[in-house]
Amino acid sequence: MRKPLIIGNWKMNLTVSEGVNLVKSIIDSGVDQLKVDYGFAPPFVALSEIKKYLNDSHILAAQNIYFEDSGAYTGEVSADMILSVGANYVILGHSERRHIFKESDEVINKKVHQAVKKGLTVVLCVGELLEDREAGCETETVLRQIALGVKDLGPDHMKRVVIAYEPVWAIGTGKTASKDDAEAMHRAIRGFISKLYSENIAKDLKILYGGSVKPENIKDLMSAENIDGALVGGASLNAESFVKILKFYE
Ligand code: 13P
């Protein structure tokens, strides 16, 4: 069985001390006893400080990396750098990277290769625009993003990829995909990975849902067979709501 996985993506929010206080209050509420893997994706500058409050069972994710090892790339951060401060995951291909910072599928694919080569687990984000859904091409769009994102990735490396389905129209809007719509997409993704790799890799693949996940909708979403967890934005910035999300099965 796939163990549930829930990650809070803080995006460009919280100072280092605000982040530390948030993490401390979440961990102090006893969530480590829950049957869920969880963790945080703070901004780069907070990674090393947040790591001090985590143990090996927690996930510490960076929100991005660059695909080169090092060099003259002003403003960029490498895989080795985030590894050196204790990160074990990296979020790649987030819709905000794709749309605001114009990251192409090709660039995202290079980053995926670099991350898994360095031993990081990748959360590869995919998701359609509202216009794709209205045109009925949401599945095609998402599967194309996956095919290009994991292009030329061998099966052993694919085992270190988690996919996050985040419909762009549901991010930060308060609109959530219905459980049935999300489940249909997650099932299509698993079927696609099964064909692209193998049934075993598809069976073990964790597929997270993201887009206005809140304490009020997490239980319903998590009851779907192919929804293995969540990538939470806004509701992860508050200890009370994130803890309620982690306790989704209560
Ligand atoms: P919200 O939960 O704020 O909609 O953000 C979702 C998201 O983009 C997580 O990566």
Coordinates of C-alpha atoms and ligand atoms in Angstrom, one line a residue:
M1 CA 0.0 0.0 0.0
R2 CA 1.1 3.5 -0.7
K3 CA 1.6 5.5 2.5
P4 CA -0.1 8.9 2.4
L5 CA 2.2 11.8 1.8
I6 CA 1.4 15.5 2.5
I7 CA 3.8 18.4 1.9
G8 CA 3.2 22.0 2.7
N9 CA 4.5 24.2 -0.1
W10 CA 5.1 27.6 1.5
K11 CA 5.9 29.3 -1.8
M12 CA 7.3 32.8 -1.2
N13 CA 5.9 33.2 2.3
L14 CA 7.2 33.4 5.9
T15 CA 10.5 34.7 7.2
V16 CA 12.9 32.1 8.7
S17 CA 11.8 32.7 12.3
E18 CA 8.1 32.5 11.3
G19 CA 8.8 29.3 9.5
V20 CA 10.6 27.8 12.5
N21 CA 7.7 28.8 14.8
L22 CA 5.2 27.1 12.4
V23 CA 7.2 23.9 12.2
K24 CA 7.7 23.8 15.9
S25 CA 4.0 24.1 16.6
I26 CA 3.1 21.5 14.0
I27 CA 5.6 18.9 15.3
D28 CA 4.6 19.7 19.0
S29 CA 1.0 18.8 18.2
G30 CA 2.1 15.1 18.0
V31 CA 1.6 14.5 14.3
D32 CA 4.6 12.3 14.1
Q33 CA 2.5 9.5 15.5
L34 CA 0.2 9.6 12.4
K35 CA 0.2 7.1 9.6
V36 CA 1.2 9.8 7.1
D37 CA 4.6 10.9 5.7
Y38 CA 4.7 14.7 5.8
G39 CA 7.1 17.6 5.4
F40 CA 7.7 21.2 4.4
A41 CA 8.9 23.1 1.3
P42 CA 10.1 26.4 2.7
P43 CA 12.0 29.0 0.7
F44 CA 15.7 28.2 0.2
V45 CA 16.9 30.6 2.9
A46 CA 14.9 28.7 5.6
L47 CA 16.0 25.1 4.7
S48 CA 19.0 24.8 7.0
E49 CA 17.2 26.3 10.0
I50 CA 14.1 24.3 9.5
K51 CA 16.2 21.1 9.2
K52 CA 17.3 21.5 12.8
Y53 CA 13.7 20.7 13.9
L54 CA 13.2 17.7 11.7
N55 CA 14.3 14.1 11.9
D56 CA 15.0 11.5 9.1
S57 CA 11.3 10.6 8.8
H58 CA 10.4 14.2 7.8
I59 CA 10.4 15.6 4.3
L60 CA 12.4 18.7 3.6
A61 CA 11.8 19.9 0.1
A62 CA 13.3 22.8 -1.9
Q63 CA 10.9 24.6 -4.2
N64 CA 13.3 24.5 -7.2
I65 CA 16.9 23.8 -8.3
Y66 CA 18.9 24.6 -11.4
F67 CA 20.0 21.8 -13.6
E68 CA 23.8 22.6 -13.7
D69 CA 26.2 21.5 -11.0
S70 CA 27.7 24.9 -10.4
G71 CA 28.9 28.0 -12.3
A72 CA 28.0 31.4 -13.5
Y73 CA 24.2 31.3 -13.0
T74 CA 23.5 34.3 -10.8
G75 CA 20.5 33.7 -8.5
E76 CA 20.3 30.0 -9.0
V77 CA 20.7 27.2 -6.5
S78 CA 22.1 23.7 -7.2
A79 CA 21.1 20.2 -6.1
D80 CA 24.3 19.8 -4.1
M81 CA 23.5 23.1 -2.3
I82 CA 20.1 22.0 -1.1
L83 CA 21.5 18.5 -0.2
S84 CA 24.2 20.2 1.9
V85 CA 21.5 21.8 4.1
G86 CA 19.5 18.6 4.5
A87 CA 16.8 18.7 1.8
N88 CA 15.8 15.3 0.5
Y89 CA 13.0 16.4 -1.9
V90 CA 12.6 19.1 -4.5
I91 CA 9.4 20.4 -6.2
L92 CA 9.9 20.8 -9.9
G93 CA 7.6 22.1 -12.6
H94 CA 5.2 23.9 -10.3
S95 CA 2.6 25.8 -12.3
E96 CA 4.0 29.1 -10.9
R97 CA 7.4 28.2 -12.3
R98 CA 5.8 27.2 -15.6
H99 CA 3.6 30.2 -16.0
I100 CA 5.2 33.1 -14.2
F101 CA 8.8 32.2 -14.8
K102 CA 8.2 30.6 -18.2
E103 CA 9.9 27.3 -17.5
S104 CA 9.6 24.9 -20.4
D105 CA 9.0 21.2 -20.3
E106 CA 12.5 20.8 -21.6
V107 CA 14.1 22.8 -18.7
I108 CA 11.9 20.9 -16.2
N109 CA 13.1 17.6 -17.7
K110 CA 16.7 18.7 -17.3
K111 CA 16.1 19.6 -13.6
V112 CA 14.3 16.2 -13.0
H113 CA 17.4 14.4 -14.4
Q114 CA 19.8 16.5 -12.3
A115 CA 17.7 16.0 -9.1
V116 CA 17.3 12.2 -9.3
K117 CA 21.0 11.8 -10.3
K118 CA 21.9 13.6 -7.1
G119 CA 19.7 11.4 -5.0
L120 CA 16.8 13.7 -4.4
T121 CA 13.2 12.7 -4.6
V122 CA 11.3 14.9 -7.2
V123 CA 7.7 16.1 -6.8
L124 CA 6.9 16.7 -10.4
C125 CA 3.9 19.1 -10.7
V126 CA 1.6 18.9 -13.7
G127 CA -1.8 20.4 -14.3
E128 CA -4.1 21.9 -17.0
L129 CA -5.3 25.5 -17.4
L130 CA -9.0 26.2 -17.2
E131 CA -9.1 26.7 -21.0
D132 CA -7.6 23.1 -21.4
R133 CA -10.4 21.7 -19.3
E134 CA -13.1 23.7 -21.0
A135 CA -11.7 22.4 -24.4
G136 CA -11.8 18.8 -23.0
C137 CA -8.1 18.3 -23.4
E138 CA -7.1 18.3 -19.7
T139 CA -5.9 14.6 -19.7
E140 CA -3.9 15.0 -22.9
T141 CA -2.3 18.2 -21.5
V142 CA -1.3 16.5 -18.2
L143 CA 0.0 13.3 -19.8
R144 CA 2.1 15.4 -22.2
Q145 CA 3.6 17.3 -19.3
I146 CA 4.5 14.0 -17.6
A147 CA 5.9 12.4 -20.8
L148 CA 8.1 15.5 -21.4
G149 CA 9.0 15.9 -17.7
V150 CA 10.3 12.3 -17.2
K151 CA 11.7 11.9 -20.8
D152 CA 14.7 9.6 -20.9
L153 CA 14.4 8.8 -17.2
G154 CA 15.3 5.2 -16.4
P155 CA 13.0 3.0 -14.3
D156 CA 15.3 3.2 -11.2
H157 CA 15.2 6.9 -11.3
M158 CA 11.5 7.0 -11.9
K159 CA 11.1 5.3 -8.6
R160 CA 12.3 8.5 -7.0
V161 CA 9.5 10.6 -8.7
V162 CA 6.3 11.6 -7.0
I163 CA 3.7 13.3 -9.3
A164 CA 1.5 16.2 -8.0
Y165 CA -1.6 16.9 -10.1
E166 CA -2.4 20.5 -9.6
P167 CA -5.1 21.9 -11.9
V168 CA -4.0 25.5 -12.4
W169 CA -7.5 26.8 -12.0
A170 CA -7.7 25.3 -8.5
I171 CA -4.4 26.8 -7.2
G172 CA -5.0 29.6 -4.7
T173 CA -8.5 30.2 -6.0
G174 CA -10.6 28.3 -3.4
K175 CA -11.9 26.1 -6.2
T176 CA -11.0 22.4 -5.8
A177 CA -11.3 19.7 -8.4
S178 CA -14.2 17.4 -7.4
K179 CA -13.0 14.1 -5.9
D180 CA -14.3 12.4 -9.1
D181 CA -12.5 14.7 -11.5
A182 CA -9.3 14.4 -9.5
E183 CA -9.6 10.6 -9.2
A184 CA -10.2 10.3 -12.9
M185 CA -7.0 12.3 -13.7
H186 CA -5.0 10.3 -11.1
R187 CA -6.2 7.1 -12.6
A188 CA -5.2 8.2 -16.0
I189 CA -1.7 9.2 -14.8
R190 CA -1.2 5.8 -13.1
G191 CA -2.3 4.0 -16.3
F192 CA 0.1 6.2 -18.4
I193 CA 3.1 5.4 -16.1
S194 CA 2.2 1.7 -16.2
K195 CA 2.5 1.8 -20.0
L196 CA 5.5 4.0 -20.0
Y197 CA 7.4 2.0 -17.4
S198 CA 5.7 -1.0 -15.7
E199 CA 2.8 -2.0 -13.7
N200 CA 5.0 -2.3 -10.6
I201 CA 6.4 1.2 -10.9
A202 CA 2.9 2.6 -11.5
K203 CA 1.5 0.7 -8.5
D204 CA 4.1 2.3 -6.2
L205 CA 4.0 5.8 -7.7
K206 CA 2.6 8.4 -5.3
I207 CA 0.3 10.8 -7.0
L208 CA -0.6 13.9 -4.9
Y209 CA -3.4 16.3 -5.4
G210 CA -2.9 20.1 -5.1
G211 CA -5.2 23.1 -5.4
S212 CA -7.1 24.7 -2.5
V213 CA -6.7 21.6 -0.3
K214 CA -8.2 22.5 3.1
P215 CA -9.2 20.7 6.3
E216 CA -12.8 20.7 4.9
N217 CA -12.0 18.8 1.7
I218 CA -9.0 16.6 2.5
K219 CA -10.9 13.6 3.9
D220 CA -13.1 13.4 0.8
L221 CA -10.1 13.7 -1.6
M222 CA -8.1 11.1 0.3
S223 CA -10.9 8.6 0.1
A224 CA -10.3 8.3 -3.6
E225 CA -8.3 5.2 -4.6
N226 CA -5.6 6.9 -6.6
I227 CA -5.1 10.1 -4.5
D228 CA -2.1 9.3 -2.3
G229 CA -1.7 12.6 -0.6
A230 CA -1.6 16.4 -1.1
L231 CA 0.6 19.3 -1.9
V232 CA -0.8 22.1 0.2
G233 CA -0.2 25.8 -0.4
G234 CA -2.2 28.4 1.6
A235 CA -3.5 26.0 4.3
S236 CA 0.0 24.9 5.1
L237 CA 1.0 28.3 6.4
N238 CA -1.1 27.9 9.5
A239 CA -0.3 25.3 12.1
E240 CA -3.9 24.6 13.0
S241 CA -5.1 24.0 9.4
F242 CA -2.1 22.0 8.4
V243 CA -2.4 19.7 11.5
K244 CA -6.1 19.2 10.7
I245 CA -5.1 18.2 7.1
L246 CA -2.5 15.7 8.4
K247 CA -5.2 14.2 10.6
F248 CA -7.5 13.8 7.6
Y249 CA -8.7 10.3 8.5
E250 CA -10.0 11.3 12.0
Ligands
13P1 P1 -3.1 26.3 -2.7 O1 -3.3 25.2 -1.7 O2 -2.9 27.6 -2.0 O3 -4.2 26.4 -3.7 O4 -1.8 26.0 -3.5 C1 -1.6 24.8 -4.1 C2 -0.3 24.6 -4.6 O5 0.1 25.3 -5.6 C3 0.7 23.8 -3.9 O6 1.9 23.6 -4.6

